[in-house]
Each structure stands twice: as C-alpha cells, then as structure tokens.
mmCIF file of N, CA and C in Angstrom:
data_model
loop_
_atom_site.group_PDB
_atom_site.id
_atom_site.type_symbol
_atom_site.label_atom_id
_atom_site.label_comp_id
_atom_site.label_asym_id
_atom_site.label_seq_id
_atom_site.Cartn_x
_atom_site.Cartn_y
_atom_site.Cartn_z
ATOM 1 N N MET A 297 33.419 6.483 -1.806
ATOM 2 C CA MET A 297 32.642 6.196 -1.577
ATOM 3 C C MET A 297 32.083 6.557 -3.965
ATOM 4 N N CYS A 298 31.122 5.468 -4.651
ATOM 5 C CA CYS A 298 31.701 5.936 -5.945
ATOM 6 C C CYS A 298 29.590 7.109 -6.413
ATOM 7 N N ARG A 299 29.976 7.378 -7.604
ATOM 8 C CA ARG A 299 29.229 8.655 -7.606
ATOM 9 C C ARG A 299 27.425 7.638 -7.420
ATOM 10 N N PRO A 300 27.383 7.392 -7.970
ATOM 11 C CA PRO A 300 26.166 6.737 -7.855
ATOM 12 C C PRO A 300 25.419 6.696 -6.154
ATOM 13 N N ARG A 301 26.140 6.097 -5.165
ATOM 14 C CA ARG A 301 25.741 5.925 -4.114
ATOM 15 C C ARG A 301 25.926 7.522 -3.147
ATOM 16 N N ARG A 302 26.553 8.181 -3.882
ATOM 17 C CA ARG A 302 26.956 9.523 -3.263
ATOM 18 C C ARG A 302 25.499 10.382 -3.775
ATOM 19 N N ALA A 303 25.388 9.845 -4.581
ATOM 20 C CA ALA A 303 24.641 11.376 -4.724
ATOM 21 C C ALA A 303 22.676 10.140 -4.290
ATOM 22 N N ALA A 304 22.927 9.618 -4.146
ATOM 23 C CA ALA A 304 21.711 8.240 -3.373
ATOM 24 C C ALA A 304 21.410 8.990 -1.829
ATOM 25 N N ALA A 305 22.788 9.044 -1.340
ATOM 26 C CA ALA A 305 23.370 9.272 -0.071
ATOM 27 C C ALA A 305 23.142 11.155 -0.156
ATOM 28 N N ILE A 306 22.830 11.851 -1.294
ATOM 29 C CA ILE A 306 22.544 13.514 -0.992
ATOM 30 C C ILE A 306 20.959 13.555 -1.307
ATOM 31 N N THR A 307 20.076 12.494 -2.105
ATOM 32 C CA THR A 307 19.120 12.422 -2.021
ATOM 33 C C THR A 307 18.724 12.318 -1.430
ATOM 34 N N ALA A 308 18.857 11.136 -0.393
ATOM 35 C CA ALA A 308 17.940 10.751 0.658
ATOM 36 C C ALA A 308 18.463 11.961 1.888
ATOM 37 N N ALA A 309 19.557 12.411 1.422
ATOM 38 C CA ALA A 309 19.662 13.401 3.064
ATOM 39 C C ALA A 309 18.991 14.979 3.092
ATOM 40 N N ALA A 310 18.354 15.262 1.438
ATOM 41 C CA ALA A 310 17.683 16.018 1.421
ATOM 42 C C ALA A 310 16.119 16.079 1.201
ATOM 43 N N VAL A 311 15.469 14.468 0.986
ATOM 44 C CA VAL A 311 14.098 14.096 1.093
ATOM 45 C C VAL A 311 14.144 13.859 2.572
ATOM 46 N N LEU A 312 14.935 13.423 3.225
ATOM 47 C CA LEU A 312 14.747 13.170 4.844
ATOM 48 C C LEU A 312 14.604 13.639 5.109
ATOM 49 N N GLY A 313 15.369 15.726 5.359
ATOM 50 C CA GLY A 313 15.418 17.115 5.424
ATOM 51 C C GLY A 313 13.901 17.012 5.785
ATOM 52 N N ALA A 314 13.440 17.472 4.494
ATOM 53 C CA ALA A 314 12.523 17.952 4.294
ATOM 54 C C ALA A 314 11.431 17.381 4.823
ATOM 55 N N VAL A 315 10.698 15.693 4.813
ATOM 56 C CA VAL A 315 10.120 15.031 5.510
ATOM 57 C C VAL A 315 10.402 15.571 6.712
ATOM 58 N N LEU A 316 11.297 14.971 7.630
ATOM 59 C CA LEU A 316 11.197 15.750 8.804
ATOM 60 C C LEU A 316 10.754 17.291 9.158
ATOM 61 N N ALA A 317 11.738 17.548 8.311
ATOM 62 C CA ALA A 317 10.524 19.354 8.307
ATOM 63 C C ALA A 317 9.208 19.564 7.700
ATOM 64 N N VAL A 318 8.571 18.458 7.973
ATOM 65 C CA VAL A 318 6.784 18.826 7.331
ATOM 66 C C VAL A 318 6.291 18.154 8.407
ATOM 67 N N SER A 319 7.155 16.949 8.908
ATOM 68 C CA SER A 319 6.438 16.134 9.887
ATOM 69 C C SER A 319 6.311 16.573 11.464
ATOM 70 N N GLY A 320 7.204 17.506 11.414
ATOM 71 C CA GLY A 320 7.738 18.556 12.328
ATOM 72 C C GLY A 320 9.003 17.147 13.548
ATOM 73 N N HIS A 321 10.050 16.995 12.987
ATOM 74 C CA HIS A 321 11.049 16.112 13.500
ATOM 75 C C HIS A 321 11.986 16.958 13.292
ATOM 76 N N GLY A 322 13.104 16.808 14.006
ATOM 77 C CA GLY A 322 13.867 17.607 14.135
ATOM 78 C C GLY A 322 15.340 16.851 13.234
ATOM 79 N N PRO A 323 16.155 17.098 13.079
ATOM 80 C CA PRO A 323 17.961 16.616 12.535
ATOM 81 C C PRO A 323 17.898 15.299 13.502
ATOM 82 N N ALA A 324 17.866 15.336 14.770
ATOM 83 C CA ALA A 324 17.638 14.568 16.381
ATOM 84 C C ALA A 324 16.805 13.306 16.137
ATOM 85 N N GLY A 325 15.674 13.403 15.243
ATOM 86 C CA GLY A 325 14.890 12.968 15.022
ATOM 87 C C GLY A 325 15.190 11.831 13.639
ATOM 88 N N ALA A 326 16.214 12.294 13.023
ATOM 89 C CA ALA A 326 16.442 11.188 11.422
ATOM 90 C C ALA A 326 16.272 10.399 11.490
ATOM 91 N N GLU A 327 17.049 9.556 13.065
ATOM 92 C CA GLU A 327 17.300 8.382 13.196
ATOM 93 C C GLU A 327 16.164 7.670 13.345
ATOM 94 N N ASP A 328 15.745 7.869 13.996
ATOM 95 C CA ASP A 328 14.691 7.709 15.258
ATOM 96 C C ASP A 328 13.181 7.699 13.776
ATOM 97 N N ALA A 329 12.917 8.368 12.507
ATOM 98 C CA ALA A 329 12.001 8.465 12.444
ATOM 99 C C ALA A 329 12.130 7.244 11.074
ATOM 100 N N VAL A 330 13.631 7.208 9.963
ATOM 101 C CA VAL A 330 14.180 5.788 9.823
ATOM 102 C C VAL A 330 13.651 4.951 10.094
ATOM 103 N N ALA A 331 13.785 4.388 11.720
ATOM 104 C CA ALA A 331 13.700 3.167 11.680
ATOM 105 C C ALA A 331 11.871 2.878 11.742
ATOM 106 N N ARG A 332 11.435 4.425 12.435
ATOM 107 C CA ARG A 332 10.038 3.684 12.414
ATOM 108 C C ARG A 332 9.431 4.052 11.013
ATOM 109 N N GLY A 333 10.290 4.196 10.202
ATOM 110 C CA GLY A 333 9.829 3.891 8.720
ATOM 111 C C GLY A 333 9.371 2.300 8.516
ATOM 112 N N ALA A 334 11.138 1.750 8.779
ATOM 113 C CA ALA A 334 11.244 0.595 8.409
ATOM 114 C C ALA A 334 10.668 -0.361 8.812
ATOM 115 N N ARG A 335 10.246 -0.322 10.337
ATOM 116 C CA ARG A 335 9.072 -0.840 10.985
ATOM 117 C C ARG A 335 7.551 -0.854 10.137
ATOM 118 N N ALA A 336 7.148 0.479 10.329
ATOM 119 C CA ALA A 336 6.289 1.021 9.372
ATOM 120 C C ALA A 336 6.029 -0.079 7.832
ATOM 121 N N PHE A 337 6.733 0.289 7.722
ATOM 122 C CA PHE A 337 7.126 0.057 6.140
ATOM 123 C C PHE A 337 7.017 -1.909 6.234
ATOM 124 N N GLN A 338 6.177 -2.508 7.731
ATOM 125 C CA GLN A 338 6.354 -3.696 7.215
ATOM 126 C C GLN A 338 4.736 -4.174 6.917
ATOM 127 N N ARG A 339 4.388 -3.747 6.837
ATOM 128 C CA ARG A 339 3.265 -3.410 5.892
ATOM 129 C C ARG A 339 3.291 -2.956 4.495
ATOM 130 N N CYS A 340 3.759 -2.790 3.037
ATOM 131 C CA CYS A 340 3.994 -3.182 3.516
ATOM 132 C C CYS A 340 4.930 -4.138 1.562
ATOM 133 N N TYR A 341 5.327 -5.118 2.857
ATOM 134 C CA TYR A 341 6.910 -6.366 2.591
ATOM 135 C C TYR A 341 5.293 -7.566 1.673
ATOM 136 N N SER A 342 4.364 -7.714 1.898
ATOM 137 C CA SER A 342 3.885 -8.306 1.449
ATOM 138 C C SER A 342 3.753 -8.103 -0.153
ATOM 139 N N CYS A 343 3.299 -6.564 -0.801
ATOM 140 C CA CYS A 343 3.843 -6.174 -1.870
ATOM 141 C C CYS A 343 5.210 -6.203 -2.079
ATOM 142 N N HIS A 344 5.834 -5.495 -1.608
ATOM 143 C CA HIS A 344 7.198 -4.493 -2.605
ATOM 144 C C HIS A 344 8.394 -4.746 -1.578
ATOM 145 N N MET A 345 9.443 -5.288 -1.892
ATOM 146 C CA MET A 345 10.862 -5.213 -1.957
ATOM 147 C C MET A 345 11.400 -3.976 -1.791
ATOM 148 N N VAL A 346 12.575 -3.523 -0.489
ATOM 149 C CA VAL A 346 13.532 -2.321 -1.150
ATOM 150 C C VAL A 346 15.118 -3.014 -0.832
ATOM 151 N N ASP A 347 15.262 -4.746 -0.475
ATOM 152 C CA ASP A 347 16.668 -4.770 -0.964
ATOM 153 C C ASP A 347 16.517 -5.722 -2.608
ATOM 154 N N PRO A 348 17.576 -4.751 -3.750
ATOM 155 C CA PRO A 348 17.597 -4.879 -4.596
ATOM 156 C C PRO A 348 17.918 -6.693 -5.224
ATOM 157 N N ALA A 349 18.554 -7.350 -3.831
ATOM 158 C CA ALA A 349 18.950 -8.554 -4.181
ATOM 159 C C ALA A 349 17.965 -9.261 -3.895
ATOM 160 N N GLU A 350 17.217 -9.456 -3.417
ATOM 161 C CA GLU A 350 15.674 -9.873 -3.727
ATOM 162 C C GLU A 350 15.696 -9.997 -5.107
ATOM 163 N N THR A 351 14.880 -11.799 -4.708
ATOM 164 C CA THR A 351 14.718 -11.837 -6.807
ATOM 165 C C THR A 351 12.711 -12.329 -6.320
ATOM 166 N N ALA A 352 12.535 -12.300 -5.474
ATOM 167 C CA ALA A 352 10.702 -12.183 -5.438
ATOM 168 C C ALA A 352 10.385 -11.958 -6.393
ATOM 169 N N THR A 353 9.155 -12.590 -7.005
ATOM 170 C CA THR A 353 8.478 -11.603 -7.562
ATOM 171 C C THR A 353 6.769 -11.724 -6.773
ATOM 172 N N LEU A 354 6.868 -10.442 -6.607
ATOM 173 C CA LEU A 354 5.243 -9.884 -6.378
ATOM 174 C C LEU A 354 4.940 -9.051 -6.539
ATOM 175 N N GLU A 355 3.583 -8.737 -6.031
ATOM 176 C CA GLU A 355 2.505 -8.447 -6.408
ATOM 177 C C GLU A 355 3.102 -6.673 -7.040
ATOM 178 N N GLY A 356 3.787 -5.645 -5.826
ATOM 179 C CA GLY A 356 4.160 -4.653 -6.636
ATOM 180 C C GLY A 356 5.504 -4.427 -7.257
ATOM 181 N N PRO A 357 5.783 -3.017 -7.889
ATOM 182 C CA PRO A 357 7.215 -2.799 -7.557
ATOM 183 C C PRO A 357 8.025 -3.380 -6.784
ATOM 184 N N MET A 358 9.352 -3.032 -7.288
ATOM 185 C CA MET A 358 10.794 -2.900 -6.010
ATOM 186 C C MET A 358 10.401 -0.962 -5.787
ATOM 187 N N LEU A 359 11.114 -1.514 -4.277
ATOM 188 C CA LEU A 359 10.964 0.563 -3.860
ATOM 189 C C LEU A 359 12.406 0.686 -3.939
ATOM 190 N N ALA A 360 13.063 0.181 -3.906
ATOM 191 C CA ALA A 360 14.389 0.604 -4.163
ATOM 192 C C ALA A 360 15.020 1.812 -4.447
ATOM 193 N N GLY A 361 14.839 2.348 -4.270
ATOM 194 C CA GLY A 361 15.768 4.333 -4.652
ATOM 195 C C GLY A 361 14.235 4.756 -6.064
ATOM 196 N N ILE A 362 13.053 4.606 -4.669
ATOM 197 C CA ILE A 362 11.811 5.461 -5.681
ATOM 198 C C ILE A 362 12.146 6.481 -5.392
ATOM 199 N N VAL A 363 12.756 7.832 -4.600
ATOM 200 C CA VAL A 363 13.097 9.079 -4.725
ATOM 201 C C VAL A 363 13.762 9.259 -5.479
ATOM 202 N N GLY A 364 12.870 10.511 -5.607
ATOM 203 C CA GLY A 364 13.434 11.077 -7.452
ATOM 204 C C GLY A 364 13.220 10.016 -8.734
ATOM 205 N N ARG A 365 12.658 9.325 -8.860
ATOM 206 C CA ARG A 365 12.763 8.229 -9.744
ATOM 207 C C ARG A 365 10.848 8.294 -10.423
ATOM 208 N N ARG A 366 11.075 8.198 -12.009
ATOM 209 C CA ARG A 366 9.458 8.605 -12.829
ATOM 210 C C ARG A 366 8.960 7.096 -12.559
ATOM 211 N N ALA A 367 7.675 7.442 -12.297
ATOM 212 C CA ALA A 367 6.660 6.463 -11.822
ATOM 213 C C ALA A 367 6.866 5.434 -12.825
ATOM 214 N N ALA A 368 6.321 4.277 -12.934
ATOM 215 C CA ALA A 368 6.550 3.279 -13.631
ATOM 216 C C ALA A 368 7.199 3.139 -14.334
ATOM 217 N N THR A 369 8.594 3.400 -14.434
ATOM 218 C CA THR A 369 9.946 3.418 -14.838
ATOM 219 C C THR A 369 10.947 2.074 -14.288
ATOM 220 N N ARG A 370 10.519 1.058 -12.988
ATOM 221 C CA ARG A 370 10.905 -0.187 -12.677
ATOM 222 C C ARG A 370 11.152 -0.965 -13.681
ATOM 223 N N PRO A 371 12.219 -1.281 -14.367
ATOM 224 C CA PRO A 371 12.892 -2.370 -15.309
ATOM 225 C C PRO A 371 12.032 -3.660 -14.922
ATOM 226 N N GLY A 372 11.757 -4.186 -15.604
ATOM 227 C CA GLY A 372 10.897 -5.714 -15.413
ATOM 228 C C GLY A 372 9.446 -5.640 -14.313
ATOM 229 N N PHE A 373 8.635 -4.381 -14.584
ATOM 230 C CA PHE A 373 7.495 -4.662 -13.699
ATOM 231 C C PHE A 373 6.359 -4.588 -14.374
ATOM 232 N N ASP A 374 5.058 -4.677 -14.784
ATOM 233 C CA ASP A 374 4.066 -4.974 -15.481
ATOM 234 C C ASP A 374 3.466 -3.874 -14.649
ATOM 235 N N TYR A 375 3.734 -2.902 -15.130
ATOM 236 C CA TYR A 375 2.726 -1.708 -14.409
ATOM 237 C C TYR A 375 2.071 -1.771 -15.050
ATOM 238 N N SER A 376 0.682 -1.205 -14.008
ATOM 239 C CA SER A 376 -0.873 -0.609 -14.607
ATOM 240 C C SER A 376 -0.846 -0.179 -15.799
ATOM 241 N N ASP A 377 -1.935 0.260 -16.247
ATOM 242 C CA ASP A 377 -2.277 1.818 -17.579
ATOM 243 C C ASP A 377 -1.935 2.391 -17.186
ATOM 244 N N ALA A 378 -2.732 2.898 -15.436
ATOM 245 C CA ALA A 378 -2.955 3.822 -15.208
ATOM 246 C C ALA A 378 -1.744 4.132 -14.652
ATOM 247 N N MET A 379 -1.046 3.408 -13.422
ATOM 248 C CA MET A 379 0.346 3.688 -13.384
ATOM 249 C C MET A 379 1.583 4.293 -14.586
ATOM 250 N N ARG A 380 1.598 3.316 -15.417
ATOM 251 C CA ARG A 380 2.203 3.882 -16.536
ATOM 252 C C ARG A 380 1.770 5.656 -17.405
ATOM 253 N N ALA A 381 0.854 5.441 -17.477
ATOM 254 C CA ALA A 381 -0.386 6.951 -18.172
ATOM 255 C C ALA A 381 0.679 7.705 -16.920
ATOM 256 N N ALA A 382 0.190 7.904 -15.895
ATOM 257 C CA ALA A 382 1.016 8.702 -14.275
ATOM 258 C C ALA A 382 1.933 9.252 -14.780
ATOM 259 N N GLY A 383 3.025 7.427 -15.350
ATOM 260 C CA GLY A 383 4.307 7.889 -15.106
ATOM 261 C C GLY A 383 5.110 8.897 -16.495
ATOM 262 N N ASP A 384 4.151 8.591 -17.291
ATOM 263 C CA ASP A 384 4.065 8.904 -19.072
ATOM 264 C C ASP A 384 3.726 10.729 -18.721
ATOM 265 N N ALA A 385 3.168 11.399 -17.903
ATOM 266 C CA ALA A 385 2.671 12.602 -18.047
ATOM 267 C C ALA A 385 3.750 13.422 -16.669
ATOM 268 N N GLY A 386 5.091 12.298 -16.386
ATOM 269 C CA GLY A 386 5.692 13.044 -15.284
ATOM 270 C C GLY A 386 5.610 12.952 -14.285
ATOM 271 N N LEU A 387 4.655 12.367 -13.277
ATOM 272 C CA LEU A 387 4.842 12.145 -11.976
ATOM 273 C C LEU A 387 6.278 12.071 -11.617
ATOM 274 N N VAL A 388 6.568 12.053 -10.563
ATOM 275 C CA VAL A 388 7.692 11.773 -10.372
ATOM 276 C C VAL A 388 7.664 12.124 -8.949
ATOM 277 N N TRP A 389 8.624 10.554 -7.697
ATOM 278 C CA TRP A 389 8.386 10.064 -6.820
ATOM 279 C C TRP A 389 9.451 11.496 -5.760
ATOM 280 N N ASP A 390 8.827 11.862 -5.255
ATOM 281 C CA ASP A 390 9.478 12.477 -4.698
ATOM 282 C C ASP A 390 8.506 12.672 -3.045
ATOM 283 N N ALA A 391 8.842 13.452 -1.421
ATOM 284 C CA ALA A 391 8.542 13.076 -1.014
ATOM 285 C C ALA A 391 7.018 13.312 -0.526
ATOM 286 N N THR A 392 6.660 14.898 -1.323
ATOM 287 C CA THR A 392 5.395 14.843 -0.980
ATOM 288 C C THR A 392 4.287 13.643 -1.769
ATOM 289 N N THR A 393 5.252 14.334 -3.111
ATOM 290 C CA THR A 393 3.737 12.760 -4.183
ATOM 291 C C THR A 393 4.029 11.446 -3.061
ATOM 292 N N LEU A 394 5.572 11.069 -2.510
ATOM 293 C CA LEU A 394 4.998 9.537 -2.228
ATOM 294 C C LEU A 394 3.822 10.208 -0.724
ATOM 295 N N ASP A 395 3.957 11.069 -0.033
ATOM 296 C CA ASP A 395 3.282 11.159 1.114
ATOM 297 C C ASP A 395 1.526 11.013 0.777
ATOM 298 N N ARG A 396 1.796 11.839 -0.279
ATOM 299 C CA ARG A 396 0.099 11.594 -0.878
ATOM 300 C C ARG A 396 -0.296 10.168 -1.434
ATOM 301 N N PHE A 397 0.274 10.035 -1.709
ATOM 302 C CA PHE A 397 0.172 8.538 -2.866
ATOM 303 C C PHE A 397 -0.210 7.432 -1.272
ATOM 304 N N VAL A 398 0.849 7.579 -0.600
ATOM 305 C CA VAL A 398 0.725 6.536 0.586
ATOM 306 C C VAL A 398 -1.238 6.280 1.090
ATOM 307 N N ALA A 399 -1.294 8.070 1.245
ATOM 308 C CA ALA A 399 -2.201 8.247 2.046
ATOM 309 C C ALA A 399 -3.833 7.619 1.272
ATOM 310 N N ASP A 400 -3.718 8.619 -0.203
ATOM 311 C CA ASP A 400 -4.801 7.781 -1.019
ATOM 312 C C ASP A 400 -3.974 7.724 -2.821
ATOM 313 N N PRO A 401 -4.220 6.290 -2.611
ATOM 314 C CA PRO A 401 -3.134 6.113 -4.438
ATOM 315 C C PRO A 401 -4.453 6.239 -4.756
ATOM 316 N N GLN A 402 -6.282 6.512 -5.416
ATOM 317 C CA GLN A 402 -6.573 6.714 -5.696
ATOM 318 C C GLN A 402 -6.574 8.320 -5.656
ATOM 319 N N ALA A 403 -6.688 9.408 -5.230
ATOM 320 C CA ALA A 403 -6.457 10.828 -5.309
ATOM 321 C C ALA A 403 -5.134 10.916 -6.318
ATOM 322 N N VAL A 404 -3.845 9.808 -6.064
ATOM 323 C CA VAL A 404 -2.346 10.745 -6.625
ATOM 324 C C VAL A 404 -2.861 10.075 -7.997
ATOM 325 N N VAL A 405 -3.174 8.573 -8.642
ATOM 326 C CA VAL A 405 -2.543 7.331 -9.627
ATOM 327 C C VAL A 405 -4.398 6.760 -9.770
ATOM 328 N N PRO A 406 -5.148 7.589 -10.241
ATOM 329 C CA PRO A 406 -6.665 7.120 -10.372
ATOM 330 C C PRO A 406 -6.133 5.744 -11.903
ATOM 331 N N GLY A 407 -6.987 5.259 -10.782
ATOM 332 C CA GLY A 407 -7.432 3.440 -11.156
ATOM 333 C C GLY A 407 -5.938 2.752 -11.271
ATOM 334 N N THR A 408 -5.370 2.989 -10.266
ATOM 335 C CA THR A 408 -4.108 2.108 -9.649
ATOM 336 C C THR A 408 -4.360 0.951 -9.196
ATOM 337 N N ARG A 409 -3.630 0.297 -8.796
ATOM 338 C CA ARG A 409 -4.229 -0.638 -8.542
ATOM 339 C C ARG A 409 -2.977 -1.243 -6.707
ATOM 340 N N MET A 410 -3.742 -1.457 -5.415
ATOM 341 C CA MET A 410 -3.313 -1.205 -4.097
ATOM 342 C C MET A 410 -3.671 -2.155 -2.693
ATOM 343 N N SER A 411 -3.806 -2.623 -3.200
ATOM 344 C CA SER A 411 -4.034 -3.963 -2.158
ATOM 345 C C SER A 411 -4.315 -3.622 -0.503
ATOM 346 N N LEU A 412 -3.263 -2.952 0.083
ATOM 347 C CA LEU A 412 -3.909 -2.723 1.441
ATOM 348 C C LEU A 412 -4.463 -0.917 1.451
ATOM 349 N N PRO A 413 -5.154 -1.079 2.063
ATOM 350 C CA PRO A 413 -6.145 0.395 2.727
ATOM 351 C C PRO A 413 -4.710 1.646 2.690
ATOM 352 N N PRO A 414 -5.606 2.989 2.280
ATOM 353 C CA PRO A 414 -4.743 4.162 2.892
ATOM 354 C C PRO A 414 -4.491 4.129 3.869
ATOM 355 N N LEU A 415 -3.295 4.896 4.034
ATOM 356 C CA LEU A 415 -2.634 5.034 5.310
ATOM 357 C C LEU A 415 -2.619 6.282 5.917
ATOM 358 N N ALA A 416 -3.601 6.357 6.118
ATOM 359 C CA ALA A 416 -3.536 7.673 7.416
ATOM 360 C C ALA A 416 -2.972 8.474 8.030
ATOM 361 N N ASP A 417 -2.633 8.311 8.868
ATOM 362 C CA ASP A 417 -1.398 8.366 9.618
ATOM 363 C C ASP A 417 0.084 9.647 9.182
ATOM 364 N N PRO A 418 -0.248 10.540 9.282
ATOM 365 C CA PRO A 418 0.240 11.000 8.693
ATOM 366 C C PRO A 418 2.281 11.586 8.798
ATOM 367 N N ASP A 419 2.229 10.347 11.151
ATOM 368 C CA ASP A 419 3.517 10.743 11.462
ATOM 369 C C ASP A 419 3.822 9.240 10.305
ATOM 370 N N LEU A 420 3.167 7.790 10.581
ATOM 371 C CA LEU A 420 3.698 7.129 9.315
ATOM 372 C C LEU A 420 4.225 7.112 8.102
ATOM 373 N N ARG A 421 3.288 7.644 7.469
ATOM 374 C CA ARG A 421 3.121 8.303 6.111
ATOM 375 C C ARG A 421 4.309 8.840 6.055
ATOM 376 N N ALA A 422 5.598 9.863 6.931
ATOM 377 C CA ALA A 422 6.292 10.311 6.981
ATOM 378 C C ALA A 422 7.308 9.600 7.047
ATOM 379 N N ALA A 423 7.120 9.072 8.424
ATOM 380 C CA ALA A 423 8.417 7.610 8.596
ATOM 381 C C ALA A 423 8.820 7.311 7.738
ATOM 382 N N ILE A 424 7.592 6.577 7.153
ATOM 383 C CA ILE A 424 8.211 4.794 5.285
ATOM 384 C C ILE A 424 8.521 5.949 4.481
ATOM 385 N N VAL A 425 8.351 7.348 4.294
ATOM 386 C CA VAL A 425 9.142 8.463 2.973
ATOM 387 C C VAL A 425 10.021 8.301 3.135
ATOM 388 N N ALA A 426 10.145 8.362 4.542
ATOM 389 C CA ALA A 426 12.033 8.561 5.406
ATOM 390 C C ALA A 426 13.240 7.625 5.389
ATOM 391 N N TYR A 427 12.255 6.324 5.030
ATOM 392 C CA TYR A 427 12.665 4.920 4.667
ATOM 393 C C TYR A 427 13.090 4.534 3.987
ATOM 394 N N LEU A 428 12.036 5.463 2.921
ATOM 395 C CA LEU A 428 12.393 4.800 1.557
ATOM 396 C C LEU A 428 13.350 5.478 0.908
ATOM 397 N N ALA A 429 13.419 6.639 1.654
ATOM 398 C CA ALA A 429 14.980 7.881 1.310
ATOM 399 C C ALA A 429 16.700 7.198 1.242
ATOM 400 N N THR A 430 16.065 6.003 2.187
ATOM 401 C CA THR A 430 17.741 5.681 2.546
ATOM 402 C C THR A 430 17.610 4.543 1.755
ATOM 403 N N THR A 431 16.829 4.071 0.863
ATOM 404 C CA THR A 431 16.743 3.006 0.396
ATOM 405 C C THR A 431 17.656 3.134 -1.616
ATOM 406 N N ALA A 432 18.723 2.312 -1.696
ATOM 407 C CA ALA A 432 19.411 3.073 -3.175
ATOM 408 C C ALA A 432 19.106 1.939 -4.294
ATOM 409 N N ALA A 433 18.998 2.348 -4.869
ATOM 410 C CA ALA A 433 18.954 2.030 -6.197
ATOM 411 C C ALA A 433 19.453 1.006 -6.524
ATOM 412 N N PRO A 434 19.454 -0.113 -8.078
ATOM 413 C CA PRO A 434 20.101 -0.978 -7.962
ATOM 414 C C PRO A 434 21.822 -0.895 -8.472
#
C-alpha cells in the first residue's frame, strides 16, 4: 500500500470510528453505516462527485478526500467568496464540521451556495460522513 493510500485509510478509519461513536453505532455497524451513507449520498450526486476519475463539471466541488481537507482548496473549482473566506479562516472538513454543514450549511458558512435543503436526520448525516471518510483524494 502506498503512503497516501495508507494515510487515507488511517484517516478514514479514525473518522469512521468517531462518526459511529457519535451516531450510536458500534464497530459492527461500520460497514452498514458506509453502505447507508453511499445510498444517502445519492441526493448529492446532482452537484457533487466522489470518483476522482469523473470528468463532469458539476455545480459543487469533488468531495473525494474531503475529510481532513481545508475548505475551498480543491484545485480547479470556483468556490463562492463565502467558502473561500471560510477556508482562509481555517475551516477544515472533519466529521463534526461536515455533520454540522450538512445539517445547516448557512450556520457553518454564511453566504454559501447549496441547492438541496439541509438534512435534518442525524443518522443519515452520520452515514454520509462515514461514506465520505472512505473516499480517497485523487
């Protein structure tokens, strides 16, 4: 395993553990949480991708490897002024911040653009974050 993949796997495991602990699911539910997250993420595919090989231009940025990344730093995407300012101020996408953002984007980054309504269900949010933690940056 090359070092970037090992680091991504370690990060994913740590985030997944934290997400599962917060959501009330134990280690045995990890695979189920990721599968639920992959299904729940279907609502996001109209604007976001998680496959680094994908070449489509969508309204939202590529989310592969987002966990642990500073906001507005994916090369080649034209982020909103609000998101760039949040990234410049040090916003990093960890499990807690992603959960809060999916629940209420405007509360985390006022002025950001998001076409879907906030996701109120904490279990679905935790599952989406668990799924995103398994995606590797290109």
